[in-house]
mmCIF file with all atom_site columns, C-alpha atoms in Angstrom:
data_model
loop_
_atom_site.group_PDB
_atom_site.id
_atom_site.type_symbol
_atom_site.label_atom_id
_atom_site.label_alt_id
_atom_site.label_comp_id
_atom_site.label_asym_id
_atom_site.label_entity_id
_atom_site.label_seq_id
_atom_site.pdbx_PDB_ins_code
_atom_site.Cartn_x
_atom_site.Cartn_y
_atom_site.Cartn_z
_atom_site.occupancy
_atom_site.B_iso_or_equiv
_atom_site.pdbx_formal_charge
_atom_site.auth_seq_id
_atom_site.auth_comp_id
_atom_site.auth_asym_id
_atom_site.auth_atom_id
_atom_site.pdbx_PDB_model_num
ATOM 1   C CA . UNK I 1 1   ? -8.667  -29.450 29.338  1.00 0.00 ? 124 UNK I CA 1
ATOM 2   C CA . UNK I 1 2   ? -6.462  -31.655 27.001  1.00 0.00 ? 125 UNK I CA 1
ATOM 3   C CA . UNK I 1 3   ? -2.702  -30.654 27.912  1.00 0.00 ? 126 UNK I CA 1
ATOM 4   C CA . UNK I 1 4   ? -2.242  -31.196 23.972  1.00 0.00 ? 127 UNK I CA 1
ATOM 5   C CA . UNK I 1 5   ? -4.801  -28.598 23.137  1.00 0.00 ? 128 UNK I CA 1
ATOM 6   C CA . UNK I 1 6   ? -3.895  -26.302 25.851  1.00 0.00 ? 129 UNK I CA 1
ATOM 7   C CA . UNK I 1 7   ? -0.172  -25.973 24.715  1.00 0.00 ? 130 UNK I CA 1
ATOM 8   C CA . UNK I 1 8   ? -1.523  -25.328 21.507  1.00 0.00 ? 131 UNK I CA 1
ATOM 9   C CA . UNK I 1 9   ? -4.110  -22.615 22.592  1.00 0.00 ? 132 UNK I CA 1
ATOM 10  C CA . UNK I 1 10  ? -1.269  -20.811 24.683  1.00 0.00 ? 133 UNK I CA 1
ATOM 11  C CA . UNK I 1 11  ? 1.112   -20.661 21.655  1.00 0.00 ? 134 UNK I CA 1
ATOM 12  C CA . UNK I 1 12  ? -1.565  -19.120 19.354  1.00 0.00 ? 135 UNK I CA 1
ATOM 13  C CA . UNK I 1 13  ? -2.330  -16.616 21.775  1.00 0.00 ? 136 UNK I CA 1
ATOM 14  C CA . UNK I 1 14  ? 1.955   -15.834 22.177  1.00 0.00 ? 137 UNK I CA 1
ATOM 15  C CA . UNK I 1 15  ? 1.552   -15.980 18.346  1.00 0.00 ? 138 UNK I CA 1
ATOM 16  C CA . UNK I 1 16  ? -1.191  -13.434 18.168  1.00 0.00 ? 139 UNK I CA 1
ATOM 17  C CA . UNK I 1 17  ? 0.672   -11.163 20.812  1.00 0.00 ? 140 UNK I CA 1
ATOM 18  C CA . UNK I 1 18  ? 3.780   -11.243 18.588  1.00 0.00 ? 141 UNK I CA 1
ATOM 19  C CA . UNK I 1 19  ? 1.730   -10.105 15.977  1.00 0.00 ? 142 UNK I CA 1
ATOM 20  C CA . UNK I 1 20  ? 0.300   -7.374  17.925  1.00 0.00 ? 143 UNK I CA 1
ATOM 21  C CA . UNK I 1 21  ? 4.065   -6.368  18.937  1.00 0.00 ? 144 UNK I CA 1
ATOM 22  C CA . UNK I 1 22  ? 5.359   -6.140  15.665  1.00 0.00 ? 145 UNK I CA 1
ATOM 23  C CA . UNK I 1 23  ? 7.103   -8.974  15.444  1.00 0.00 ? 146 UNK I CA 1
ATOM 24  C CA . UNK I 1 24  ? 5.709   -10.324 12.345  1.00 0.00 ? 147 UNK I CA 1
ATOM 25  C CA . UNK I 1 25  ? 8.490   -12.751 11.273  1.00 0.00 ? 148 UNK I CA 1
ATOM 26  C CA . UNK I 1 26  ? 8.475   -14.645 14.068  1.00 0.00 ? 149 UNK I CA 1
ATOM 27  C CA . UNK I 1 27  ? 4.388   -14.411 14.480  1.00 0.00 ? 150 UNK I CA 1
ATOM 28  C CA . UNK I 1 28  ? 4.534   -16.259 10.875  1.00 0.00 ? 151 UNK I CA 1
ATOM 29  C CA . UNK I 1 29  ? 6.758   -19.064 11.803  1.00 0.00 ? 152 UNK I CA 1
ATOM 30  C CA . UNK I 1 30  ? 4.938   -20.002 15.056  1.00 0.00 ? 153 UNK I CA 1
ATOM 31  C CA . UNK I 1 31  ? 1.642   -19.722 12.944  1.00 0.00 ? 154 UNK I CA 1
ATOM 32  C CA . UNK I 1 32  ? 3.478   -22.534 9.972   1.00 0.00 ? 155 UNK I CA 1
ATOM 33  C CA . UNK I 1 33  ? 3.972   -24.994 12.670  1.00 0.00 ? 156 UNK I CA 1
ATOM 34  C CA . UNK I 1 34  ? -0.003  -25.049 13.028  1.00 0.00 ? 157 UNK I CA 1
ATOM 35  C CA . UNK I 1 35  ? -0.462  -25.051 8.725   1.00 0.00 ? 158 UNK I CA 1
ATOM 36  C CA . UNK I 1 36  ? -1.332  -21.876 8.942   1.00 0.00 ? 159 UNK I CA 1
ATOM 37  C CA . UNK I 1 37  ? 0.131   -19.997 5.926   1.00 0.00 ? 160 UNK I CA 1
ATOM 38  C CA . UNK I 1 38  ? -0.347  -16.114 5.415   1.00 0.00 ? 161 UNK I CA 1
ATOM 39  C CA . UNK I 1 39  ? -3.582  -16.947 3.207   1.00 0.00 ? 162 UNK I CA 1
ATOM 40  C CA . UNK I 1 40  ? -5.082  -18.827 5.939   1.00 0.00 ? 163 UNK I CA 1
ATOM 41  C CA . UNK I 1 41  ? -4.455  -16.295 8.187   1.00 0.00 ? 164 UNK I CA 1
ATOM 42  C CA . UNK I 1 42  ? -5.644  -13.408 5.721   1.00 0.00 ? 165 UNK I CA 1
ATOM 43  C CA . UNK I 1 43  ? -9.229  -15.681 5.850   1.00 0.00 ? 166 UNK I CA 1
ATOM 44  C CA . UNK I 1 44  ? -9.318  -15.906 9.354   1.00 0.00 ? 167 UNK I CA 1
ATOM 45  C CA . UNK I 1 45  ? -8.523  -12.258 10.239  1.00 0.00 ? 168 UNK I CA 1
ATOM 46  C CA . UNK I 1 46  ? -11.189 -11.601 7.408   1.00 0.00 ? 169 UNK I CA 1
ATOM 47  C CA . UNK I 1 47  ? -13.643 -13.973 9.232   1.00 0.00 ? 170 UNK I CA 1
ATOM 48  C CA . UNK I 1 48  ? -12.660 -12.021 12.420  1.00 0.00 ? 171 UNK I CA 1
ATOM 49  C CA . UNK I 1 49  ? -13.944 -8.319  10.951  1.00 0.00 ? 172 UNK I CA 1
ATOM 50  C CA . UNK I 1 50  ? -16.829 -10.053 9.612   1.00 0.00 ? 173 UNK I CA 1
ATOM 51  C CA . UNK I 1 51  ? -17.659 -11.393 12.964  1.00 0.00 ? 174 UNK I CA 1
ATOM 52  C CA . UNK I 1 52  ? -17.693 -7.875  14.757  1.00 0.00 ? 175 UNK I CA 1
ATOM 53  C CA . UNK I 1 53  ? -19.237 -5.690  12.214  1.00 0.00 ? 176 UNK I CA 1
ATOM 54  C CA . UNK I 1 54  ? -22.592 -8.571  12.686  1.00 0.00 ? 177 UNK I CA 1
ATOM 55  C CA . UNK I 1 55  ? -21.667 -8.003  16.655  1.00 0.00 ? 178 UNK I CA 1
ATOM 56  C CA . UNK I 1 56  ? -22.495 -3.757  15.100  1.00 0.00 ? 179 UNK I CA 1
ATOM 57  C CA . UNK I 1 57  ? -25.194 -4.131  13.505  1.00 0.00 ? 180 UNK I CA 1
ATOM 58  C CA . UNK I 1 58  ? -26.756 -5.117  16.535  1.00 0.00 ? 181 UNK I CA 1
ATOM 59  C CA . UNK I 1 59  ? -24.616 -2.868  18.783  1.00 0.00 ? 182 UNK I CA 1
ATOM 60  C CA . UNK I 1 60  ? -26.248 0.279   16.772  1.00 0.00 ? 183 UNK I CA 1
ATOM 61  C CA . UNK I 1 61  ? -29.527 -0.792  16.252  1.00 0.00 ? 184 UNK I CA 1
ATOM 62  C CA . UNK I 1 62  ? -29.948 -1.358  20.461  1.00 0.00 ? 185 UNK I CA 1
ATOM 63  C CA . UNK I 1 63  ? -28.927 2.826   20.097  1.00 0.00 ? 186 UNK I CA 1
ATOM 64  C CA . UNK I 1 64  ? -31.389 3.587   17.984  1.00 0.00 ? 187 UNK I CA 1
ATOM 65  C CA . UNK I 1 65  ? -34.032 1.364   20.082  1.00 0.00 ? 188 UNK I CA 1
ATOM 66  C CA . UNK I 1 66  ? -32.561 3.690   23.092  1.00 0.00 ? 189 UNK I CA 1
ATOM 67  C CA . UNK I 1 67  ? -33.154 6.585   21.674  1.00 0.00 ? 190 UNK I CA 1
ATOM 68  C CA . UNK I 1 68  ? -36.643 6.123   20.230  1.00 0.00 ? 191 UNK I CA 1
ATOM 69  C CA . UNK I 1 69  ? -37.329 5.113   23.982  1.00 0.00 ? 192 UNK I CA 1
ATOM 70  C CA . UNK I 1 70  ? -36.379 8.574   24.880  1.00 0.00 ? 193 UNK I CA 1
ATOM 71  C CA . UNK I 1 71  ? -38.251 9.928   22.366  1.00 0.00 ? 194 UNK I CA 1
ATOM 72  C CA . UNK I 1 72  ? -41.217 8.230   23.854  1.00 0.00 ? 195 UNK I CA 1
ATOM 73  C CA . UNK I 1 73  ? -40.730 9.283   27.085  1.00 0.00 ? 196 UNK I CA 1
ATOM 74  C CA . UNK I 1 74  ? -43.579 10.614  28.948  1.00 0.00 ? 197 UNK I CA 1
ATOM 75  C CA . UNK I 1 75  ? -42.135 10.514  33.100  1.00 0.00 ? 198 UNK I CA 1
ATOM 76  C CA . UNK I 1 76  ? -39.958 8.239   35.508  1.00 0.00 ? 199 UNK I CA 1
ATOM 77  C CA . UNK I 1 77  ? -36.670 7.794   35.730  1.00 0.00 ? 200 UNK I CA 1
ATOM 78  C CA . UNK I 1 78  ? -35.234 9.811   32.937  1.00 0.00 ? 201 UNK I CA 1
ATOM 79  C CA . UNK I 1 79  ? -30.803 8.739   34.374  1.00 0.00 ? 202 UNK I CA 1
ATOM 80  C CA . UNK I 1 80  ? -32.339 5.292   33.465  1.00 0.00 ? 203 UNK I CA 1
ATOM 81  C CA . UNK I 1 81  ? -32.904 6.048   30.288  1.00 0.00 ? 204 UNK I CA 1
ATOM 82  C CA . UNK I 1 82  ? -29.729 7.811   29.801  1.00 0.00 ? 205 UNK I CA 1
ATOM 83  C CA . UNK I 1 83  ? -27.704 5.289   31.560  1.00 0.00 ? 206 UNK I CA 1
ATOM 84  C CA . UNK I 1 84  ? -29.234 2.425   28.762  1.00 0.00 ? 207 UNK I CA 1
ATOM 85  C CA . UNK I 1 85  ? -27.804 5.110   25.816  1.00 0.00 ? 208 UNK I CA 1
ATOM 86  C CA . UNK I 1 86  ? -24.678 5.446   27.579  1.00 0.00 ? 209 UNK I CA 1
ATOM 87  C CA . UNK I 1 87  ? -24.157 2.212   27.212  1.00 0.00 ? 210 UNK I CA 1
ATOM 88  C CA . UNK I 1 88  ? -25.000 1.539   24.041  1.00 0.00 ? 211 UNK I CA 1
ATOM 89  C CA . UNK I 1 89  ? -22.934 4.168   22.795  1.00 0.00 ? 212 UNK I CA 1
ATOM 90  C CA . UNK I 1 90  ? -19.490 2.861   24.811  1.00 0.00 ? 213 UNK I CA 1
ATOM 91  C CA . UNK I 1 91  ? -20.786 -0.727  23.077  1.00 0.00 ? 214 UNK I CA 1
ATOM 92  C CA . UNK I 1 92  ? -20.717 1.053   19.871  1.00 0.00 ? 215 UNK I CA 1
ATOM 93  C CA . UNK I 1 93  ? -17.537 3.145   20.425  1.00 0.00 ? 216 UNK I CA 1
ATOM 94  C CA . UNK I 1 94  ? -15.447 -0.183  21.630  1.00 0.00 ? 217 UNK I CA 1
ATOM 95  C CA . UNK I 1 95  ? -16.859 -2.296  18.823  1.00 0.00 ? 218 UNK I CA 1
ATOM 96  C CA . UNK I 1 96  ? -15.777 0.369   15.711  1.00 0.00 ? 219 UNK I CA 1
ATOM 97  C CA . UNK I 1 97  ? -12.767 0.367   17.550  1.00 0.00 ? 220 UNK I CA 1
ATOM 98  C CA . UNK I 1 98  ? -11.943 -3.462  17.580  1.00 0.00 ? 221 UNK I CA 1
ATOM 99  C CA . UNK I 1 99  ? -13.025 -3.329  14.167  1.00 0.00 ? 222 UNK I CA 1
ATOM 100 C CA . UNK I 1 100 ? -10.663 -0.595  12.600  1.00 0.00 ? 223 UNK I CA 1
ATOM 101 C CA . UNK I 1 101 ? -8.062  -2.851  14.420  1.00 0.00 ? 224 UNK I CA 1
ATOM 102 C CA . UNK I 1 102 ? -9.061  -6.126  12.979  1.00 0.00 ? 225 UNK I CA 1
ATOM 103 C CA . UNK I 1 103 ? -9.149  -4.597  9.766   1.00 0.00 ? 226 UNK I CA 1
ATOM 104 C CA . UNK I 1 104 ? -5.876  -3.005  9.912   1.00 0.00 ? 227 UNK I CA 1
ATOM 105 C CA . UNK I 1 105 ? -4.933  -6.316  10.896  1.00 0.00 ? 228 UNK I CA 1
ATOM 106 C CA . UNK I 1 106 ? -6.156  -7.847  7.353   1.00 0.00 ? 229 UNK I CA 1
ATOM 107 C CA . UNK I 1 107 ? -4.159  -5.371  5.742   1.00 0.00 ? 230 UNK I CA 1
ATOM 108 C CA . UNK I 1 108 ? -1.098  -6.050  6.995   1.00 0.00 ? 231 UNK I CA 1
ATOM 109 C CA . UNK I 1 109 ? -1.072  -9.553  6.610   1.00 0.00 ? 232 UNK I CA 1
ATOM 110 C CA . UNK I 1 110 ? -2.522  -8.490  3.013   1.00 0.00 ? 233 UNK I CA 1
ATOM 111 C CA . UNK I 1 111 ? 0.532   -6.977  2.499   1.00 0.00 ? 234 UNK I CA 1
ATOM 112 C CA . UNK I 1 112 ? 2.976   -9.240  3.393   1.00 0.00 ? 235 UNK I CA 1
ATOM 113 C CA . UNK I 1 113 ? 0.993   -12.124 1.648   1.00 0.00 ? 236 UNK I CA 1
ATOM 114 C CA . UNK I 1 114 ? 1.130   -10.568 -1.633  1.00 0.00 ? 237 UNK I CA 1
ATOM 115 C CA . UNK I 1 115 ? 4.979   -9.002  -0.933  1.00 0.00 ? 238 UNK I CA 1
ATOM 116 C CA . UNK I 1 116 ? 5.786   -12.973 -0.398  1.00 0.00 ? 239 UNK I CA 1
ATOM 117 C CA . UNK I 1 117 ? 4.019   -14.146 -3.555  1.00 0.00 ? 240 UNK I CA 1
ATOM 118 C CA . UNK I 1 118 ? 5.338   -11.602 -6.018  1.00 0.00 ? 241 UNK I CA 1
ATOM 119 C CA . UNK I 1 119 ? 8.947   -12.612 -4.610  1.00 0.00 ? 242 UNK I CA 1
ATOM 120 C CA . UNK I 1 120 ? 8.347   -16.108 -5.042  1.00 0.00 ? 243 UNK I CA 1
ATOM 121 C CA . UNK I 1 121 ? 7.042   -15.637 -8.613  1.00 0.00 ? 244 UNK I CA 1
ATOM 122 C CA . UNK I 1 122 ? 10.467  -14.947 -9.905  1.00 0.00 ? 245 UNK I CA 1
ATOM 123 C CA . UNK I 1 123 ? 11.753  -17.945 -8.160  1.00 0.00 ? 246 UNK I CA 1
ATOM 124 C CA . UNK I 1 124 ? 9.797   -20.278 -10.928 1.00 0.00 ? 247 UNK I CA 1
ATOM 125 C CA . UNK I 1 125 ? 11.732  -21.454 -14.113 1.00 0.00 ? 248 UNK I CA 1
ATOM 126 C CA . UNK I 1 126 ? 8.907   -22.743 -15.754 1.00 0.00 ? 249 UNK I CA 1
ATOM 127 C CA . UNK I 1 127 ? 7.300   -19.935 -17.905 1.00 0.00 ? 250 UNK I CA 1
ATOM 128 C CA . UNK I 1 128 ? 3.724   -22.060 -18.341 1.00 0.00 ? 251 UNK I CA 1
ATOM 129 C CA . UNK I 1 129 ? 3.703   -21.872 -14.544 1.00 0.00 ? 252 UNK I CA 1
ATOM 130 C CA . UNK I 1 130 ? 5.208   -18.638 -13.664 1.00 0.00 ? 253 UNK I CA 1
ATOM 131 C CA . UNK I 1 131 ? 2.599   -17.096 -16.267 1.00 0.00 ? 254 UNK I CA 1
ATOM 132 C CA . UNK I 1 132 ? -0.484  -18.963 -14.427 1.00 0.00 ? 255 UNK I CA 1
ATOM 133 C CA . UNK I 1 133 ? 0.779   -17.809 -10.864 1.00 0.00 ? 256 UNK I CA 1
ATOM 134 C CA . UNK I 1 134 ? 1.090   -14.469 -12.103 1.00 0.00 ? 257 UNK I CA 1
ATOM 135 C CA . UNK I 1 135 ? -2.194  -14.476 -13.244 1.00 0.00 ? 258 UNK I CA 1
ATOM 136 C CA . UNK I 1 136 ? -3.562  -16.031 -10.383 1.00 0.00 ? 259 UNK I CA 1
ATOM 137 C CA . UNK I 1 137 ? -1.945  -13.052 -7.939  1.00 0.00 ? 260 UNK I CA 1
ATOM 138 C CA . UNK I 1 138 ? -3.738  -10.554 -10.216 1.00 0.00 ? 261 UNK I CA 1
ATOM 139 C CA . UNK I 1 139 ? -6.937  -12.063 -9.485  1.00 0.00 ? 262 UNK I CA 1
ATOM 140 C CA . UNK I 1 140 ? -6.503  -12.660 -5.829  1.00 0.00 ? 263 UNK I CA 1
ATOM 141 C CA . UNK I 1 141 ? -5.670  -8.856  -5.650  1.00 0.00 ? 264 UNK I CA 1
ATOM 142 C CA . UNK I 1 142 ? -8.615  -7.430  -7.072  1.00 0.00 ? 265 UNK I CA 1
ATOM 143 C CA . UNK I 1 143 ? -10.499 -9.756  -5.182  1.00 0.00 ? 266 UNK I CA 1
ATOM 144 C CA . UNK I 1 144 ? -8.806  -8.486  -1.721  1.00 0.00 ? 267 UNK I CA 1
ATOM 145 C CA . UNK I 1 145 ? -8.762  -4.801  -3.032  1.00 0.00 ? 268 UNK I CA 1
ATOM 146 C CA . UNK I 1 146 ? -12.495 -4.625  -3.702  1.00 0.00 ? 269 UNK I CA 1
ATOM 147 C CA . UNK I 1 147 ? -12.842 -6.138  -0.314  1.00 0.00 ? 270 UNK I CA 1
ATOM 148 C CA . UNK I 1 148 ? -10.830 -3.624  1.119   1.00 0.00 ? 271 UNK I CA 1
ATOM 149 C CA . UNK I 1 149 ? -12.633 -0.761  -0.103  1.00 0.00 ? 272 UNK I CA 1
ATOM 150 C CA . UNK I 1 150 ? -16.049 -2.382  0.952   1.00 0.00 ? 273 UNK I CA 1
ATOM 151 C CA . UNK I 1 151 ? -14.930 -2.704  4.173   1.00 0.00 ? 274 UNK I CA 1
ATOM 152 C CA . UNK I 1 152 ? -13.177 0.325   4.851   1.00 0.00 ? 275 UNK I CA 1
ATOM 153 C CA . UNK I 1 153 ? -16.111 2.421   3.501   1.00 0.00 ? 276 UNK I CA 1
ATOM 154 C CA . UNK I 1 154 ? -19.018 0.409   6.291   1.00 0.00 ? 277 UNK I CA 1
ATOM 155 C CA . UNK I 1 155 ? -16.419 1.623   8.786   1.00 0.00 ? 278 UNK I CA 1
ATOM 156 C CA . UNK I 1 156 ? -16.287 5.152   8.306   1.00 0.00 ? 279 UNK I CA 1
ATOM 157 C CA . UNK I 1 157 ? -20.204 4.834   7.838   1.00 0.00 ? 280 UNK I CA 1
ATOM 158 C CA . UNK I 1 158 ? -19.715 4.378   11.528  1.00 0.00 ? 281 UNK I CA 1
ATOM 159 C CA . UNK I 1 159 ? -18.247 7.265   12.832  1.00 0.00 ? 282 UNK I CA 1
ATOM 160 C CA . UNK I 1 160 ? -21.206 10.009  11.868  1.00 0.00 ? 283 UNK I CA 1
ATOM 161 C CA . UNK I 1 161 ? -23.481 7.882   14.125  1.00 0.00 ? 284 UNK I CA 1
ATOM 162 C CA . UNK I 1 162 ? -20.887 7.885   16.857  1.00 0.00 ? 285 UNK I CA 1
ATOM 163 C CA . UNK I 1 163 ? -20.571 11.259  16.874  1.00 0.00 ? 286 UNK I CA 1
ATOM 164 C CA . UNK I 1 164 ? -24.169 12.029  16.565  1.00 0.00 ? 287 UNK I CA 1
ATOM 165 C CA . UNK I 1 165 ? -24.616 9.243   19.743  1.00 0.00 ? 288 UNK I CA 1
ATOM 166 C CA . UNK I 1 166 ? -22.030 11.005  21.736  1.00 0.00 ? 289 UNK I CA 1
ATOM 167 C CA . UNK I 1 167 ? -23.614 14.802  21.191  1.00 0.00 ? 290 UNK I CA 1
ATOM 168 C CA . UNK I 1 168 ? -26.812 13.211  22.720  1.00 0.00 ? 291 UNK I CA 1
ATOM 169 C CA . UNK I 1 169 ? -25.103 11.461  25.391  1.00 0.00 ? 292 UNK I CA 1
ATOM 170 C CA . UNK I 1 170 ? -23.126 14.221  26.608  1.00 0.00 ? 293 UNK I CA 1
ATOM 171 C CA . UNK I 1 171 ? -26.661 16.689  26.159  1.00 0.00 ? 294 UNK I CA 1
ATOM 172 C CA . UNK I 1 172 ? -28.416 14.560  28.209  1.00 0.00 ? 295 UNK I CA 1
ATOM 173 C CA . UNK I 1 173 ? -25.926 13.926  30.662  1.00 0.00 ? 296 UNK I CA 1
ATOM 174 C CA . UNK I 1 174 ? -25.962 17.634  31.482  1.00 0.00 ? 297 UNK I CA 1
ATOM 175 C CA . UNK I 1 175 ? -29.461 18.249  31.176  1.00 0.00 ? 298 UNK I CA 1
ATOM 176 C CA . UNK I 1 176 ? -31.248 15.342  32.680  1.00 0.00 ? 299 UNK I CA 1
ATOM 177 C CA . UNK I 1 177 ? -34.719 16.610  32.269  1.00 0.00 ? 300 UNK I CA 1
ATOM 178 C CA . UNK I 1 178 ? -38.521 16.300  29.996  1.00 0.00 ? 301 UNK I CA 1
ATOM 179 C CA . UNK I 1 179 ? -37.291 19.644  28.049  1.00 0.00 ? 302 UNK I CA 1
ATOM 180 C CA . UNK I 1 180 ? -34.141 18.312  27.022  1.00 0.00 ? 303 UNK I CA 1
ATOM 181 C CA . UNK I 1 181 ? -35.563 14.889  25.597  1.00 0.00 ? 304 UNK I CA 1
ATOM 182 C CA . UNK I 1 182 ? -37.689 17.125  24.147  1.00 0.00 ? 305 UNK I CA 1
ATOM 183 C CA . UNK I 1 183 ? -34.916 19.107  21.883  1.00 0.00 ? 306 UNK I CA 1
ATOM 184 C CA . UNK I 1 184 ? -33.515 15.857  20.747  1.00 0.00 ? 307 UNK I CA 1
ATOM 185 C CA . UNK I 1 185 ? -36.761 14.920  19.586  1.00 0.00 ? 308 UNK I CA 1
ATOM 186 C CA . UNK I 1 186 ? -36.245 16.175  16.059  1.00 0.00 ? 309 UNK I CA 1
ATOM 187 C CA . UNK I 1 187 ? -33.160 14.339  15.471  1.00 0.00 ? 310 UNK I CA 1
ATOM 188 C CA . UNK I 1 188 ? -34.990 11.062  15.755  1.00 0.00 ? 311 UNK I CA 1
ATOM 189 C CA . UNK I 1 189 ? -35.358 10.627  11.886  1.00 0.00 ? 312 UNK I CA 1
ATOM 190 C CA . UNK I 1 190 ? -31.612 11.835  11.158  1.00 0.00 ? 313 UNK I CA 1
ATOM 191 C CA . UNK I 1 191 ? -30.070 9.294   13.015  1.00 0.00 ? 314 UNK I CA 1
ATOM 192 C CA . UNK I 1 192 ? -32.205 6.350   12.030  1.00 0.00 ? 315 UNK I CA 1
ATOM 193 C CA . UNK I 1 193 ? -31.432 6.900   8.756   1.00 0.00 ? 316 UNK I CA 1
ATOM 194 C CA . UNK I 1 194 ? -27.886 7.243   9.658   1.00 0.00 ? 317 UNK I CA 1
ATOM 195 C CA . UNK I 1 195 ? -28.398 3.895   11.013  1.00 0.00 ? 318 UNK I CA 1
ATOM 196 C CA . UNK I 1 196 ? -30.126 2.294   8.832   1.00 0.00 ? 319 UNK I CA 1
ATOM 197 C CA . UNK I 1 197 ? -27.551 3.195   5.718   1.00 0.00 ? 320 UNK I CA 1
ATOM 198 C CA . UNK I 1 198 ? -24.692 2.390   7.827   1.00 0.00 ? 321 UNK I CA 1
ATOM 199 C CA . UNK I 1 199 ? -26.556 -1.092  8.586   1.00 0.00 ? 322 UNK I CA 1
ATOM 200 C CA . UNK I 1 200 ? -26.890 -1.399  4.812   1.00 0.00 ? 323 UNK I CA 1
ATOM 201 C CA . UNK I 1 201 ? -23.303 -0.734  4.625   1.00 0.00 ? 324 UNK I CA 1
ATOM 202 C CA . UNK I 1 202 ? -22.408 -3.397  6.758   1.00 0.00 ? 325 UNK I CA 1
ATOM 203 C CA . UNK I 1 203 ? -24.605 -6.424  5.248   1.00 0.00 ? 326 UNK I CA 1
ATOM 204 C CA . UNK I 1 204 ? -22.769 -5.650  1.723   1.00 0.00 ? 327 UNK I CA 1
ATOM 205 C CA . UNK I 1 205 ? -19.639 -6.020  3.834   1.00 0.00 ? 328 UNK I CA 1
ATOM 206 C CA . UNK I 1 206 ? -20.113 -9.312  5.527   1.00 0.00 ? 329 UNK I CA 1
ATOM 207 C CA . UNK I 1 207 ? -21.814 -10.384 2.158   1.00 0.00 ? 330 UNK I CA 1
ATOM 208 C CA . UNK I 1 208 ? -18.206 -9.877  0.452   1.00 0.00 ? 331 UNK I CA 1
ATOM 209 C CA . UNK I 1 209 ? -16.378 -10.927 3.214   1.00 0.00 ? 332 UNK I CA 1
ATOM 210 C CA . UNK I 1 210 ? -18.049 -14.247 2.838   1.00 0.00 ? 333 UNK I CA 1
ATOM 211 C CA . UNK I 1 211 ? -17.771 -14.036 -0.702  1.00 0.00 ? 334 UNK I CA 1
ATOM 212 C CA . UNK I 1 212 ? -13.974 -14.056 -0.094  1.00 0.00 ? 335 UNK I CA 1
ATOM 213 C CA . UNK I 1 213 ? -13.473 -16.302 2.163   1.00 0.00 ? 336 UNK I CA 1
ATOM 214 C CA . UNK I 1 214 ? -15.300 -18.659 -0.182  1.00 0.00 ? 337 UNK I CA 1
ATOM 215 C CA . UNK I 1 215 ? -13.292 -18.221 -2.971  1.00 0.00 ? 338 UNK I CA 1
ATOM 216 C CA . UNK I 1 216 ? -10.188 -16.975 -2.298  1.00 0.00 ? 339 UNK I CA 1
#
């Protein structure tokens, strides 16, 4: 590897970790010696949540494809089948996870971005171009706001189907047998619509996402 581009990679990834720790300030400052201002980094975290709710989609559709394979089951090795659910659900669980982080992570920098702008406003003289900055940090809020909301909405979507994937989990996992596949049987058409709204969800998520990152 490049020694150039390896310096660099290390002191994103202290950058990053200073984020992580709180220190903010000084997580800025590395990030402006790269030309990364806040609003770069807003785009990038956004691209980030974007990137993991897609990783989702897929996550909780592979549940769904588990469970309609219990659903079909007819004999074998039923701790197979539970094992593949398990697994899907921990998949699921992690993911929502790294994505109510990565979202609380566009927040924050949100925050701060707009915190920096409005103080900066006042430091123009001109009134022609105070007025159009003004107006252009009114926009770029909305913009970020109804993103917000979009966002945060597809992610509480998934914690009904989490919990719904855990009851089975832990159902099966004490009652590994043909009667117990059985009694989840019924919940089959529950949780795929679950599914399939909170998949809906998502795609008008990463659809605005991209939307933003386009034009803010």
């Amino acid at each position: 590897m490049n020694i150039k581009k390896f310096k660099t990679m290390i002191t994103l990834v202290s950058a990053a970790f200073l984020l992580t720790s709180g220190c903010t300030s000084v997580y800025y400052s590395a990030m402006e010696k790269f030309g990364k201002e806040k609003r770069h980094i807003l785009v990038d975290n956004v691209e980030d949540v974007q990137k993991s709710q897609e990783k989702a989609q897929e996550e909780f559709k592979d549940a769904l494809t588990r469970i309609k394979e219990l659903y079909a089951f007819d004999g074998g090795d039923l701790e197979t089948f539970y094992d593949k659910l398990k697994d899907s659900y921990d998949d699921c669980d992690s993911r929502a996870k790294q994505i109510e982080k990565r979202i609380n992570d566009v927040e924050k920098v949100a925050f701060d971005l707009f915190k920096e702008w409005e103080i900066e406003i006042t430091q123009i003289n001109d009134v022609k171009l105070k007025n159009s900055s003004k107006r252009s940090l009114r926009d770029s809020k909305i913009k970020y706001q109804k993103l917000e909301t979009i966002m945060n909405k597809s992610t509480k979507g998934m914690y009904p189907v989490l919990s719904k994937l855990k009851d089975y989990v832990l159902y099966l996992k004490h009652n590994l047998n043909a009667k117990a596949v059985g009694s989840l049987s019924g919940e089959i058409v529950s949780i795929e619509k679950d599914v399939a709204k909170l998949i809906k969800d998502m795609n008008i998520s990463i659809k605005e996402a991209e939307n933003f990152i386009n034009n803010f």
